Every structure is written in structure tokens, then in C-alpha cells.
C-alpha positions as a Markdown table, in Angstrom:
| # | Residue | x | y | z |
|---|---|---|---|---|
| 1 | Met | 6.3 | 17.3 | 18.0 |
| 2 | Ser | 5.1 | 14.9 | 15.5 |
| 3 | Ala | 3.9 | 11.8 | 16.7 |
| 4 | Val | 4.9 | 10.1 | 13.9 |
| 5 | Pro | 8.5 | 9.1 | 14.3 |
| 6 | Ala | 7.7 | 7.4 | 17.7 |
| 7 | Ala | 4.7 | 5.4 | 15.9 |
| 8 | Ile | 7.2 | 4.2 | 13.3 |
| 9 | Val | 9.7 | 3.0 | 15.7 |
| 10 | Lys | 7.1 | 1.0 | 17.9 |
| 11 | Ala | 5.7 | -0.6 | 14.8 |
| 12 | Ile | 9.4 | -1.5 | 13.5 |
| 13 | Gly | 10.1 | -2.8 | 17.3 |
| 14 | Gln | 6.7 | -5.2 | 16.7 |
| 15 | Leu | 7.9 | -6.9 | 13.3 |
| 16 | Gly | 9.5 | -9.7 | 15.2 |
| 17 | Asp | 5.5 | -10.7 | 16.6 |
| 18 | Arg | 4.1 | -13.7 | 15.8 |
| 19 | Ala | 1.1 | -12.0 | 14.8 |
| 20 | Val | 2.6 | -9.5 | 12.6 |
| 21 | Val | 4.8 | -12.0 | 11.5 |
| 22 | Arg | 2.0 | -14.0 | 10.2 |
| 23 | Val | 0.3 | -11.1 | 8.2 |
| 24 | Ala | 3.5 | -10.2 | 6.9 |
| 25 | Val | 4.1 | -13.9 | 5.5 |
| 26 | Lys | 0.4 | -14.1 | 4.1 |
| 27 | Ser | 0.5 | -10.7 | 2.8 |
| 28 | Ile | 3.6 | -10.7 | 0.9 |
| 29 | Ala | 3.2 | -14.1 | -0.3 |
| 30 | Ile | -0.1 | -12.6 | -1.7 |
| 31 | Thr | 1.2 | -9.8 | -3.6 |
| 32 | Leu | 4.1 | -11.5 | -4.9 |
| 33 | Leu | 1.9 | -14.4 | -6.3 |
| 34 | Ile | -0.5 | -11.7 | -7.8 |
| 35 | Phe | 2.7 | -10.2 | -9.6 |
| 36 | Ala | 3.8 | -13.9 | -10.6 |
| 37 | Gly | 0.5 | -14.1 | -12.4 |
| 38 | Leu | 0.6 | -10.9 | -14.2 |
| 39 | Gly | 4.4 | -11.6 | -15.2 |
| 40 | Thr | 3.2 | -15.1 | -16.9 |
| 41 | Thr | 0.3 | -13.8 | -18.3 |
| 42 | Leu | 2.4 | -10.7 | -19.6 |
| 43 | Tyr | 4.9 | -13.1 | -21.1 |
| 44 | Ala | 2.6 | -15.2 | -22.7 |
| 45 | Gly | 0.7 | -12.1 | -24.4 |
| 46 | Leu | 4.1 | -10.7 | -25.5 |
| 47 | Ala | 5.1 | -14.5 | -27.0 |
| 48 | Gln | 1.9 | -14.5 | -28.8 |
| 49 | Leu | 2.4 | -11.2 | -30.3 |
| 50 | Phe | 6.0 | -11.9 | -31.2 |
| 51 | Arg | 5.1 | -14.6 | -33.1 |
| 52 | Ser | 2.2 | -12.9 | -35.0 |
| 53 | Glu | 2.6 | -12.4 | -38.8 |
| 54 | Ala | 3.1 | -8.8 | -38.4 |
| 55 | Leu | 5.9 | -9.4 | -36.5 |
| 56 | Ala | 7.6 | -12.4 | -37.7 |
| 57 | Ala | 9.2 | -11.0 | -40.4 |
| 58 | Phe | 11.5 | -8.4 | -38.6 |
| 59 | Leu | 12.6 | -11.0 | -36.2 |
| 60 | Pro | 14.3 | -14.3 | -36.7 |
| 61 | Glu | 12.6 | -17.2 | -35.0 |
| 62 | Gly | 15.7 | -17.7 | -33.1 |
| 63 | Tyr | 15.4 | -14.4 | -31.3 |
| 64 | Val | 12.2 | -14.3 | -30.4 |
| 65 | Gly | 12.4 | -16.0 | -27.1 |
| 66 | Pro | 15.1 | -13.9 | -25.9 |
| 67 | Ala | 13.2 | -10.7 | -26.8 |
| 68 | Val | 10.2 | -11.6 | -25.4 |
| 69 | Ala | 11.9 | -12.4 | -22.3 |
| 70 | Leu | 14.0 | -9.5 | -21.8 |
| 71 | Leu | 10.8 | -7.2 | -22.7 |
| 72 | Ala | 8.5 | -9.0 | -20.2 |
| 73 | Leu | 11.3 | -8.7 | -17.9 |
| 74 | Val | 11.7 | -4.9 | -18.3 |
| 75 | Met | 7.8 | -4.2 | -18.4 |
| 76 | Gly | 7.3 | -6.5 | -15.5 |
| 77 | Gly | 10.0 | -4.6 | -13.5 |
| 78 | Val | 8.4 | -1.0 | -14.4 |
| 79 | Ala | 5.0 | -2.4 | -13.6 |
| 80 | Phe | 6.6 | -3.8 | -10.0 |
| 81 | Trp | 8.2 | -0.7 | -9.5 |
| 82 | Leu | 4.9 | 1.6 | -10.1 |
| 83 | Leu | 1.9 | -0.7 | -8.6 |
| 84 | Phe | 3.5 | -2.6 | -6.0 |
| 85 | Arg | 2.3 | 0.1 | -3.3 |
| 86 | Val | -1.1 | -0.5 | -4.8 |
| 87 | Val | -1.3 | -4.0 | -4.9 |
| 88 | Ala | 0.4 | -4.5 | -1.2 |
| 89 | Leu | -1.9 | -2.1 | 0.2 |
| 90 | Ala | -5.1 | -3.5 | -1.3 |
| 91 | Val | -4.1 | -6.9 | -0.1 |
| 92 | Leu | -3.0 | -5.7 | 3.0 |
| 93 | Gln | -6.7 | -4.3 | 4.1 |
| 94 | Phe | -7.9 | -7.8 | 4.2 |
| 95 | Phe | -5.4 | -8.8 | 7.2 |
| 96 | Ala | -5.6 | -5.0 | 8.7 |
| 97 | Asp | -7.7 | -6.4 | 11.8 |
| 98 | Glu | -4.8 | -8.6 | 12.7 |
| 99 | Ile | -2.3 | -5.5 | 12.6 |
| 100 | Val | -4.9 | -3.6 | 14.4 |
| 101 | Ala | -5.4 | -6.3 | 17.0 |
| 102 | Ala | -1.6 | -7.0 | 17.6 |
| 103 | Val | -0.9 | -3.1 | 18.5 |
| 104 | Glu | -3.7 | -3.1 | 20.7 |
| 105 | Ala | -2.8 | -5.9 | 22.6 |
| 106 | Arg | 0.7 | -5.0 | 23.3 |
| 107 | His | 0.0 | -1.2 | 23.9 |
| 108 | Tyr | -3.6 | -0.5 | 24.0 |
| 109 | Pro | -5.4 | -3.3 | 25.9 |
| 110 | Ala | -7.9 | -0.8 | 27.2 |
| 111 | Leu | -8.8 | 0.0 | 23.7 |
| 112 | Ala | -9.1 | -3.8 | 22.4 |
| 113 | Pro | -12.8 | -4.3 | 23.6 |
| 114 | Leu | -13.9 | -1.3 | 21.7 |
| 115 | Ala | -12.8 | -2.3 | 18.1 |
| 116 | Arg | -15.3 | -3.3 | 15.9 |
| 117 | Pro | -14.1 | -6.3 | 13.4 |
| 118 | Leu | -15.2 | -5.4 | 9.9 |
| 119 | Pro | -16.6 | -8.1 | 7.6 |
| 120 | Phe | -15.1 | -9.5 | 4.6 |
| 121 | Arg | -17.5 | -7.5 | 2.1 |
| 122 | Arg | -16.6 | -4.2 | 4.2 |
| 123 | Asp | -12.8 | -4.8 | 3.8 |
| 124 | Leu | -13.2 | -5.5 | 0.4 |
| 125 | Ala | -15.1 | -2.2 | -0.3 |
| 126 | Asn | -12.6 | -0.5 | 1.4 |
| 127 | Ser | -9.8 | -2.0 | -0.5 |
| 128 | Leu | -11.4 | -1.1 | -4.0 |
| 129 | Arg | -12.2 | 2.4 | -3.0 |
| 130 | Gly | -8.6 | 2.8 | -2.1 |
| 131 | Leu | -7.2 | 1.3 | -5.0 |
| 132 | Leu | -9.7 | 4.0 | -7.2 |
| 133 | Arg | -8.7 | 6.7 | -5.0 |
| 134 | Thr | -5.1 | 6.2 | -5.9 |
| 135 | Ile | -5.4 | 5.4 | -9.4 |
| 136 | Gly | -7.8 | 8.4 | -9.7 |
| 137 | Tyr | -5.5 | 11.2 | -8.1 |
| 138 | Asn | -2.8 | 9.9 | -9.7 |
| 139 | Leu | -4.3 | 10.9 | -13.2 |
| 140 | Leu | -5.1 | 14.1 | -11.6 |
| 141 | Ala | -1.7 | 14.8 | -11.0 |
| 142 | Leu | 0.1 | 13.6 | -13.9 |
| 143 | Pro | -0.8 | 16.7 | -15.9 |
| 144 | Val | 0.4 | 19.0 | -13.2 |
| 145 | Ala | 3.7 | 16.8 | -12.8 |
| 146 | Gly | 4.2 | 17.2 | -16.6 |
| 147 | Leu | 4.0 | 20.8 | -16.8 |
| 148 | Leu | 7.0 | 20.8 | -13.9 |
| 149 | Ala | 9.0 | 18.4 | -16.2 |
| 150 | Phe | 11.2 | 20.6 | -17.0 |
| 151 | Thr | 12.3 | 21.4 | -13.2 |
| 152 | Ala | 13.3 | 17.6 | -13.1 |
| 153 | Ile | 12.5 | 17.1 | -9.3 |
| 154 | Gly | 9.3 | 18.9 | -9.6 |
| 155 | Pro | 6.8 | 15.7 | -11.2 |
| 156 | Ala | 8.6 | 13.5 | -8.0 |
| 157 | Leu | 7.9 | 15.9 | -5.6 |
| 158 | Val | 4.3 | 16.1 | -7.1 |
| 159 | Leu | 3.8 | 12.7 | -7.0 |
| 160 | Leu | 5.5 | 12.0 | -3.6 |
| 161 | Gly | 2.9 | 14.6 | -2.2 |
| 162 | Val | -0.3 | 13.4 | -3.4 |
| 163 | Asn | 0.8 | 9.4 | -2.9 |
| 164 | Ala | 1.8 | 10.5 | 0.9 |
| 165 | Met | -1.8 | 11.9 | 1.4 |
| 166 | Leu | -3.1 | 9.0 | 0.1 |
| 167 | Leu | -1.1 | 6.6 | 1.9 |
| 168 | Gly | -1.3 | 8.7 | 5.3 |
| 169 | Arg | -5.3 | 8.0 | 4.9 |
| 170 | Glu | -5.2 | 4.5 | 3.8 |
| 171 | Leu | -2.9 | 3.4 | 6.7 |
| 172 | Thr | -4.6 | 5.4 | 9.4 |
| 173 | Asp | -8.2 | 4.5 | 8.4 |
| 174 | Met | -7.4 | 0.6 | 8.7 |
| 175 | Ala | -7.6 | 1.2 | 12.5 |
| 176 | Trp | -10.0 | 4.3 | 12.2 |
| 177 | Leu | -13.0 | 2.3 | 10.9 |
| 178 | Arg | -12.3 | -0.3 | 13.4 |
| 179 | His | -13.0 | 2.5 | 16.2 |
| 180 | Cys | -14.8 | 4.9 | 15.1 |
| 181 | Arg | -18.8 | 5.6 | 16.1 |
| 182 | Asp | -19.9 | 6.5 | 13.0 |
| 183 | Asp | -18.1 | 6.3 | 9.4 |
| 184 | Ala | -18.7 | 9.8 | 8.7 |
| 185 | Glu | -17.0 | 10.9 | 11.5 |
| 186 | Asn | -13.6 | 12.4 | 10.7 |
| 187 | Ser | -10.3 | 10.6 | 12.0 |
| 188 | Thr | -8.6 | 11.9 | 15.1 |
| 189 | Val | -5.6 | 11.9 | 13.4 |
| 190 | Pro | -4.1 | 15.6 | 12.3 |
| 191 | Arg | -3.7 | 15.8 | 8.2 |
| 192 | Gly | -0.2 | 16.7 | 8.8 |
| 193 | Glu | 0.9 | 13.7 | 10.8 |
| 194 | Arg | -1.3 | 11.6 | 7.9 |
| 195 | Val | 0.6 | 12.8 | 5.2 |
| 196 | Leu | 4.0 | 12.3 | 7.4 |
| 197 | Leu | 3.3 | 9.1 | 8.0 |
| 198 | Gly | 2.3 | 8.7 | 4.2 |
| 199 | Ala | 5.6 | 10.6 | 3.3 |
| 200 | Val | 7.6 | 8.2 | 5.2 |
| 201 | Val | 6.1 | 4.7 | 4.3 |
| 202 | Ala | 6.3 | 5.7 | 0.8 |
| 203 | Gly | 10.0 | 6.3 | 0.9 |
| 204 | Leu | 10.5 | 3.0 | 2.3 |
| 205 | Met | 8.6 | 1.6 | -0.4 |
| 206 | Leu | 11.4 | 2.9 | -2.8 |
| 207 | Val | 14.2 | 0.8 | -0.9 |
| 208 | Pro | 14.7 | -3.1 | -2.1 |
| 209 | Phe | 13.4 | -5.6 | 0.1 |
| 210 | Val | 12.7 | -2.8 | 2.8 |
| 211 | Asn | 9.4 | -2.4 | 0.6 |
| 212 | Leu | 8.1 | -5.6 | 1.2 |
| 213 | Val | 7.4 | -4.7 | 5.1 |
| 214 | Ala | 7.0 | -1.3 | 4.7 |
| 215 | Pro | 3.3 | -1.4 | 4.6 |
| 216 | Ile | 3.3 | -3.8 | 7.2 |
| 217 | Ile | 5.5 | -1.2 | 9.3 |
| 218 | Gly | 2.8 | 1.7 | 7.9 |
| 219 | Ala | -0.1 | 0.0 | 8.9 |
| 220 | Ala | 0.9 | -0.8 | 12.7 |
| 221 | Ala | 2.2 | 3.2 | 12.9 |
| 222 | Gly | -1.0 | 4.4 | 11.7 |
| 223 | Thr | -2.7 | 2.2 | 13.9 |
| 224 | His | -0.4 | 4.0 | 16.9 |
| 225 | Leu | -1.5 | 7.4 | 15.7 |
| 226 | Val | -5.3 | 6.6 | 15.8 |
| 227 | Leu | -5.3 | 4.4 | 19.4 |
| 228 | Arg | -3.1 | 7.1 | 21.1 |
| 229 | Arg | -5.1 | 10.0 | 20.2 |
| 230 | Leu | -8.5 | 8.0 | 21.4 |
| 231 | Glu | -6.7 | 7.1 | 24.7 |
| 232 | Glu | -6.3 | 10.8 | 25.0 |
| 233 | Arg | -10.1 | 11.1 | 24.5 |
């Protein structure tokens, strides 16, 4: 039987821990600030575009402001929906040590001394690799999704499958990279469990408000999957 459901339950049960709350507040705040900055930049760019001579003739002056605000709201909402997972996980990567340490302290105290905290430069490299991997795999999946557009549900299943694999890997690597003896060593978590974890977290990220804590739940659950296997060695 898969260990993923138990790991998810344990992760949710630890959301009230002070250490986890601190990470949640920091990562959510930074993520929202990034999107606020992107939204402000988008609004300023659209305002400049709509006031250009090329478009000024098509839109009366009194309608420019509302049109810009509406378009920025729509585009910003779509961008948030599509990019939240990528940005949230990239931000969370910098606080992964705290999540791993919180899970270790409560459930795996014997393994805590064996963890090796990663330097900022390494966290940054991991975050960038994860970001590029997500963009690359999704771009590769788009043609396949396009071919299945006539099935209606096909594109969603393709993208869900791709992102479940990516999410599962990223969420378990947060703990695995701090415990493996060699960076080239394969994770102890079976691929099936990683994909299932990724699929569950991808589903949670589609739920409003729950999506804000979904990366935290996923990181804690991924830590459980890794440390459980290490404990069995």
C-alpha cells in the first residue's frame, strides 16, 4: 500500500507547528509579493501601450483606465493560475531546510543529525533547475496536449501527468538532497509514490486558498516519504 496518504495526513497535522507556520508565512508573503510586482509591471505596461498613438484612436480617453484595469486583472489572474505552482515552489526551495528539520524533529529525531543543510548557492541552483525543468517539460508536453484537444480531457490529463512527475520529484528532492551521500545517488522514494504525491499536490493547488499551503503540505509529505525509507535501511 502506498505511503503517500499517510504522509499527506501527517503533513497536514503538522501545519500548526511554529516552525511550519513561519515557513508558510514567509513563503506565501514572498510569493504574493512577486505576483504583486508582476501585476504592477503588467498594469504599467498595458497603460503605456493603450496610451500609445497606435491605440489611442480606437479607445476614448475616458475608457482607457477601466480597459487597462480589466485587461490587467484578466491577464494577471490567468498568469497567477498558470504560474503559481512554479513560483511558489521556487520560493519554498529557500526554506526547505526548515520544513525538513521540523518533520525530523517531530517524527524522525534519530535522522536529524545526519542531514546536511545546503548553502544558499545550492538552494538557488536547485530552484533554477526546477524552474527550467518545469518550463521545458511543459513546453514539450504542449504538442502532445494539442493533438489530444479533440478529446476535451486529453490535454488536462497530459499536463497533469507531466506536472505530477515534476512536482513529486521536486518535493521529495527537498529532503533527499539533504540526506543522500552523493548528489548522483537515486532517491529512495519509488517513482510511483513520487508521481502520486505530485498528483495530489497538483490537485490541491487547484483549490482556492488551499493552494497557498499546498506546497508546504507537499514538502512535508515528501520529507516523510524520504525519511521513512531511510529509517528502514
